[in-house]
CSV table of C-alpha atoms in Angstrom, one decimal:
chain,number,residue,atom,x,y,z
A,22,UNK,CA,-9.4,21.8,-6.4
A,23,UNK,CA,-10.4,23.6,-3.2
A,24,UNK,CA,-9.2,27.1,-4.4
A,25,UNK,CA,-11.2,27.2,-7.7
A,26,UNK,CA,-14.0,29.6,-7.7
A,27,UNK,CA,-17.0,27.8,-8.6
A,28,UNK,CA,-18.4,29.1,-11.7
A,29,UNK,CA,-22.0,28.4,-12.9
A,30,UNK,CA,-24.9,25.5,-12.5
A,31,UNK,CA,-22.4,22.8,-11.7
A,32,UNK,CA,-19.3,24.5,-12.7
A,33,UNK,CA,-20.1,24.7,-16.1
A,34,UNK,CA,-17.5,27.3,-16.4
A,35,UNK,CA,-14.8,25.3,-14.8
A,36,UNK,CA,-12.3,24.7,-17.3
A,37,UNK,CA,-9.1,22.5,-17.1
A,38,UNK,CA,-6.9,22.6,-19.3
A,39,UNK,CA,-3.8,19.6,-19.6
A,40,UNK,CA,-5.7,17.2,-17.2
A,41,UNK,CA,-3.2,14.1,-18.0
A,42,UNK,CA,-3.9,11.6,-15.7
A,43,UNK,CA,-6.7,13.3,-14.1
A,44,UNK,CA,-5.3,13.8,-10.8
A,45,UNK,CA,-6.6,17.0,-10.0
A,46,UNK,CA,-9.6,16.2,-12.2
A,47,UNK,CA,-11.1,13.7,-10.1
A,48,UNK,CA,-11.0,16.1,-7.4
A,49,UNK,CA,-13.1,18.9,-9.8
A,50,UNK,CA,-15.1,16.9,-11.4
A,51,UNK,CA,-16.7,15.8,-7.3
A,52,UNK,CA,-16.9,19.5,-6.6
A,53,UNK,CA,-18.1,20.7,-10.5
A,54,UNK,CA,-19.9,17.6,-12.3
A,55,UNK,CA,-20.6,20.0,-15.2
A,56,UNK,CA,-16.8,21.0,-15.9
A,57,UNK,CA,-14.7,20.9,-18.7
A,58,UNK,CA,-11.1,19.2,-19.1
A,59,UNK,CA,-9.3,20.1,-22.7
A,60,UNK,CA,-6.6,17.7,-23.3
A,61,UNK,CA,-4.3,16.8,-26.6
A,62,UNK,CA,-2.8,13.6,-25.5
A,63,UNK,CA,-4.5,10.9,-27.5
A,64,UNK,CA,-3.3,8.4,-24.9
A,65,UNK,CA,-4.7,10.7,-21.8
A,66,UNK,CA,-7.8,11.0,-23.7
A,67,UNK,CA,-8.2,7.4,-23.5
A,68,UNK,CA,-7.3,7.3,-19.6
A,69,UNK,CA,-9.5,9.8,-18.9
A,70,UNK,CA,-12.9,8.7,-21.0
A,71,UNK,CA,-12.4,5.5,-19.2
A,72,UNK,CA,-11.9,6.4,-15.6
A,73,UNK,CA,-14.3,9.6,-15.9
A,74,UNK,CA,-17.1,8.9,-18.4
A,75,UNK,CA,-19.3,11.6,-17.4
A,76,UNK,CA,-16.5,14.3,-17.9
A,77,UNK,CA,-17.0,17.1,-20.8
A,78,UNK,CA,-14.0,16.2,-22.3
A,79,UNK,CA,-12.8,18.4,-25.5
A,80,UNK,CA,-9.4,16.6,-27.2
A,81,UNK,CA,-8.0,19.8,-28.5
A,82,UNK,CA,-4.7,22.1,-27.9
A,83,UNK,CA,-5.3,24.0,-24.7
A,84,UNK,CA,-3.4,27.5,-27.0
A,85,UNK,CA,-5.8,27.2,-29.5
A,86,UNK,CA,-8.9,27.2,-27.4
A,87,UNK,CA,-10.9,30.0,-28.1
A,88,UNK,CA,-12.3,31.0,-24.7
A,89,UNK,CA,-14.2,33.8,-25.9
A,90,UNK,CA,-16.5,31.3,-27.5
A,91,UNK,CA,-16.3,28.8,-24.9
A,92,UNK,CA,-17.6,31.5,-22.0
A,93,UNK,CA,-20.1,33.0,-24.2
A,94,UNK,CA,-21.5,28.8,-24.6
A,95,UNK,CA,-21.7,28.4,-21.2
A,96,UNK,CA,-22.9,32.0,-20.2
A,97,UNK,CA,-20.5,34.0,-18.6
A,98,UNK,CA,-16.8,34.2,-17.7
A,99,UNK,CA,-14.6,31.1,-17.0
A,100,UNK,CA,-12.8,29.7,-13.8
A,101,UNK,CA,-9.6,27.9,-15.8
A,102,UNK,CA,-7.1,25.8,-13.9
A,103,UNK,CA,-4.0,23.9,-15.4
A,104,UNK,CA,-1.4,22.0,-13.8
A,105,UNK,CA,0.7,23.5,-16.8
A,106,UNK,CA,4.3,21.8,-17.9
A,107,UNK,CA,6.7,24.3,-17.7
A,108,UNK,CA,7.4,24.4,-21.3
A,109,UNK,CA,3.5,26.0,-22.0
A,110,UNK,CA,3.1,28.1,-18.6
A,111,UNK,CA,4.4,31.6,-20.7
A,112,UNK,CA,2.1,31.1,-23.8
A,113,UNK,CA,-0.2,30.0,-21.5
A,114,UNK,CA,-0.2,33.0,-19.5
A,115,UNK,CA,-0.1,35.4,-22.4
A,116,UNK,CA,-3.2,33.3,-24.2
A,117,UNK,CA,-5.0,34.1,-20.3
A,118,UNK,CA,-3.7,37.6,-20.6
A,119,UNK,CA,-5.2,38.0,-23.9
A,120,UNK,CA,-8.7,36.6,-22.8
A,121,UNK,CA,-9.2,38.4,-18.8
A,122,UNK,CA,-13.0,39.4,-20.3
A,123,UNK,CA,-13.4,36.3,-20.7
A,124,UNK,CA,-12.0,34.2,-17.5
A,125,UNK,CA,-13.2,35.0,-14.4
A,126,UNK,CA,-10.0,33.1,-12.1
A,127,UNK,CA,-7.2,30.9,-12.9
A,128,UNK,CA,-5.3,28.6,-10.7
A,129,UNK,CA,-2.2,27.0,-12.1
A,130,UNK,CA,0.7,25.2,-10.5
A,131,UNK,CA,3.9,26.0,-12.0
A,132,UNK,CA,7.7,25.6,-11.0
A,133,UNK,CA,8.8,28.0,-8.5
A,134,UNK,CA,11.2,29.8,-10.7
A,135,UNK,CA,8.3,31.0,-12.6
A,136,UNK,CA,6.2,32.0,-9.7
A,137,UNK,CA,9.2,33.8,-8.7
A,138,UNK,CA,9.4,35.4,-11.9
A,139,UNK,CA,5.7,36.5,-12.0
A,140,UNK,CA,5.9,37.9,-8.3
A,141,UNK,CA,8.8,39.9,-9.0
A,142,UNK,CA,8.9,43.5,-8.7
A,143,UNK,CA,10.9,43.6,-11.7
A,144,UNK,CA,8.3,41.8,-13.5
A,145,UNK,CA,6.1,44.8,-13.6
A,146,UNK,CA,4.3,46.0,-17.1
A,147,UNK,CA,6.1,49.5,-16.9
A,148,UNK,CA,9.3,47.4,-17.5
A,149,UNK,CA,10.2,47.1,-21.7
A,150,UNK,CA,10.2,43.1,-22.3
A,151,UNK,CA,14.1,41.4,-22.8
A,152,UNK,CA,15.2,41.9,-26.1
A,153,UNK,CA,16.7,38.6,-25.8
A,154,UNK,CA,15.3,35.6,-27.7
A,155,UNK,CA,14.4,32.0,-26.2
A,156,UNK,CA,13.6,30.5,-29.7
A,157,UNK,CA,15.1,32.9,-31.9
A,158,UNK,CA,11.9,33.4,-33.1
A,159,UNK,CA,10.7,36.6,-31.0
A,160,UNK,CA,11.9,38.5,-27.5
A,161,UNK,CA,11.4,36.8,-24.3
A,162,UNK,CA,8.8,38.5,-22.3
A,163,UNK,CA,8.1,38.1,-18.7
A,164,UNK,CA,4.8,36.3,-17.9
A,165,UNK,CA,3.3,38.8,-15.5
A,166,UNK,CA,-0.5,37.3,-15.6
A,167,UNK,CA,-1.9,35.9,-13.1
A,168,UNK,CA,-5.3,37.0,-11.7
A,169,UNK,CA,-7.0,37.1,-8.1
A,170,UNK,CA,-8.3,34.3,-7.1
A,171,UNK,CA,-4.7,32.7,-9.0
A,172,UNK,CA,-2.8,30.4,-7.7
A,173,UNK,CA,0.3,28.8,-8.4
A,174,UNK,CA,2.2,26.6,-6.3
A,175,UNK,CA,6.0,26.2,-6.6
A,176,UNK,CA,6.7,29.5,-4.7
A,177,UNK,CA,6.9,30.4,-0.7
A,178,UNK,CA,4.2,29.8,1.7
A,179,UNK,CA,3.1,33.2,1.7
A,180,UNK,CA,1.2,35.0,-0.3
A,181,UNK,CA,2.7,38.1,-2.6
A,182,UNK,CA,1.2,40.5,-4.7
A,183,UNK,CA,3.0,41.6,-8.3
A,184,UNK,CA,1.3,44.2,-11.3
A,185,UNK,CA,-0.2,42.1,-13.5
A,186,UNK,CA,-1.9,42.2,-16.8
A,187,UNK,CA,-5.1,41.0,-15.2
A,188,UNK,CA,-5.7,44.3,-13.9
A,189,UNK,CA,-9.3,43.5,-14.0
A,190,UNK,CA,-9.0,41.0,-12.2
A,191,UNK,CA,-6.6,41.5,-9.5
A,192,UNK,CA,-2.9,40.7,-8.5
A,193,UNK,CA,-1.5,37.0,-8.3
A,194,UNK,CA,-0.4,35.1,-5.3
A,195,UNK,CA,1.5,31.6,-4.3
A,196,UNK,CA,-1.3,29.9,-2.1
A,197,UNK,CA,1.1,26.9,-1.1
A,198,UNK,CA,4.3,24.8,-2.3
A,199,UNK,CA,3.9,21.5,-3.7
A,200,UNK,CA,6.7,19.2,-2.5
A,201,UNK,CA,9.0,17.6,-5.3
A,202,UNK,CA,8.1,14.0,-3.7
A,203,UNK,CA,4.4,14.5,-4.7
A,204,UNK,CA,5.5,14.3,-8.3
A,205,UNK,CA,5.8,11.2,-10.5
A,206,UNK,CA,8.5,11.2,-12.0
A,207,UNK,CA,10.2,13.7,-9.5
A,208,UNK,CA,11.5,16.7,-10.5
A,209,UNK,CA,15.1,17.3,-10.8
């Protein structure tokens, strides 16, 4: 919560997208009382109306948000950050790539083989994507967008630099490593 950028009258254009719980969220919503959380869980939906009332809560699909919109509402560029299941960070990331007019910084925690992945040299755009398919349904590309100000925690303790699609915005970077114990249920 401490790395987000704040981003207008109260943080109006603080955007979370997949609160769950509302574990980080609590932690906004103290520092930015006018944020956003976008959330498709109808069961999270009901944890989070009752534990955080006063939250701008939209119950929608965090891939079919149109940010474009959303930062034009609230008058100027958006300051997203997800705690994104690893199943959704690369259309995630590609959705954010898609939209850097629009969002201002994004903070994400993600496993470390996908920080990795980002921060890797052979990540870079100049590189043609895998012609290899996940789904069967079209190539695997390598999510290379992350922009300053990013951060994703799963990686090393340092920071890194990698070309990024985000080249308006800057380079991303692992600000710290989230321990598997901190999780519930821990990771494998």
């Amino acid at each position: 919560a401490n790395s987000v950028t704040p981003s207008g009258e109260g943080g109006s254009r603080v955007v979370e997208l997949g609160p769950g719980q509302g574990a980080i969220t609590e932690h906004l919503v103290a520092r930015f009382p006018s944020m956003t959380a976008v959330e498709l869980d109808d069961r999270m939906i009901s944890v989070l109306r009752e534990s955080m009332p006063s939250l701008d809560l939209i119950h929608g699909d965090m891939l079919q948000l149109d940010l474009a919109s959303m930062a034009e509402e609230r008058g100027g560029r958006l300051s997203v950050v997800s705690n994104t299941p690893f199943y959704l960070t690369s259309p995630l990331l590609f959705k954010l790539c898609e939209a850097t007019e629009h969002v201002e910084s994004v903070v994400m925690t993600t496993q470390r083989e996908v920080c990795n992945k980002i921060l890797s040299p052979a990540c870079a755009p100049s590189r043609p994507p895998s012609r290899r398919t996940r789904t069967g349904t079209q190539p695997a590309r390598c999510p290379t967008g992350l922009a300053r100000s990013s951060r994703a925690a799963g990686g090393a303790r340092t920071t890194a630099s990698s070309p990024s699609c985000f080249s308006s915005l800057g380079d991303p970077a692992v600000s710290l490593t989230c321990l598997p114990r901190l999780f519930l249920p821990r990771p494998r």
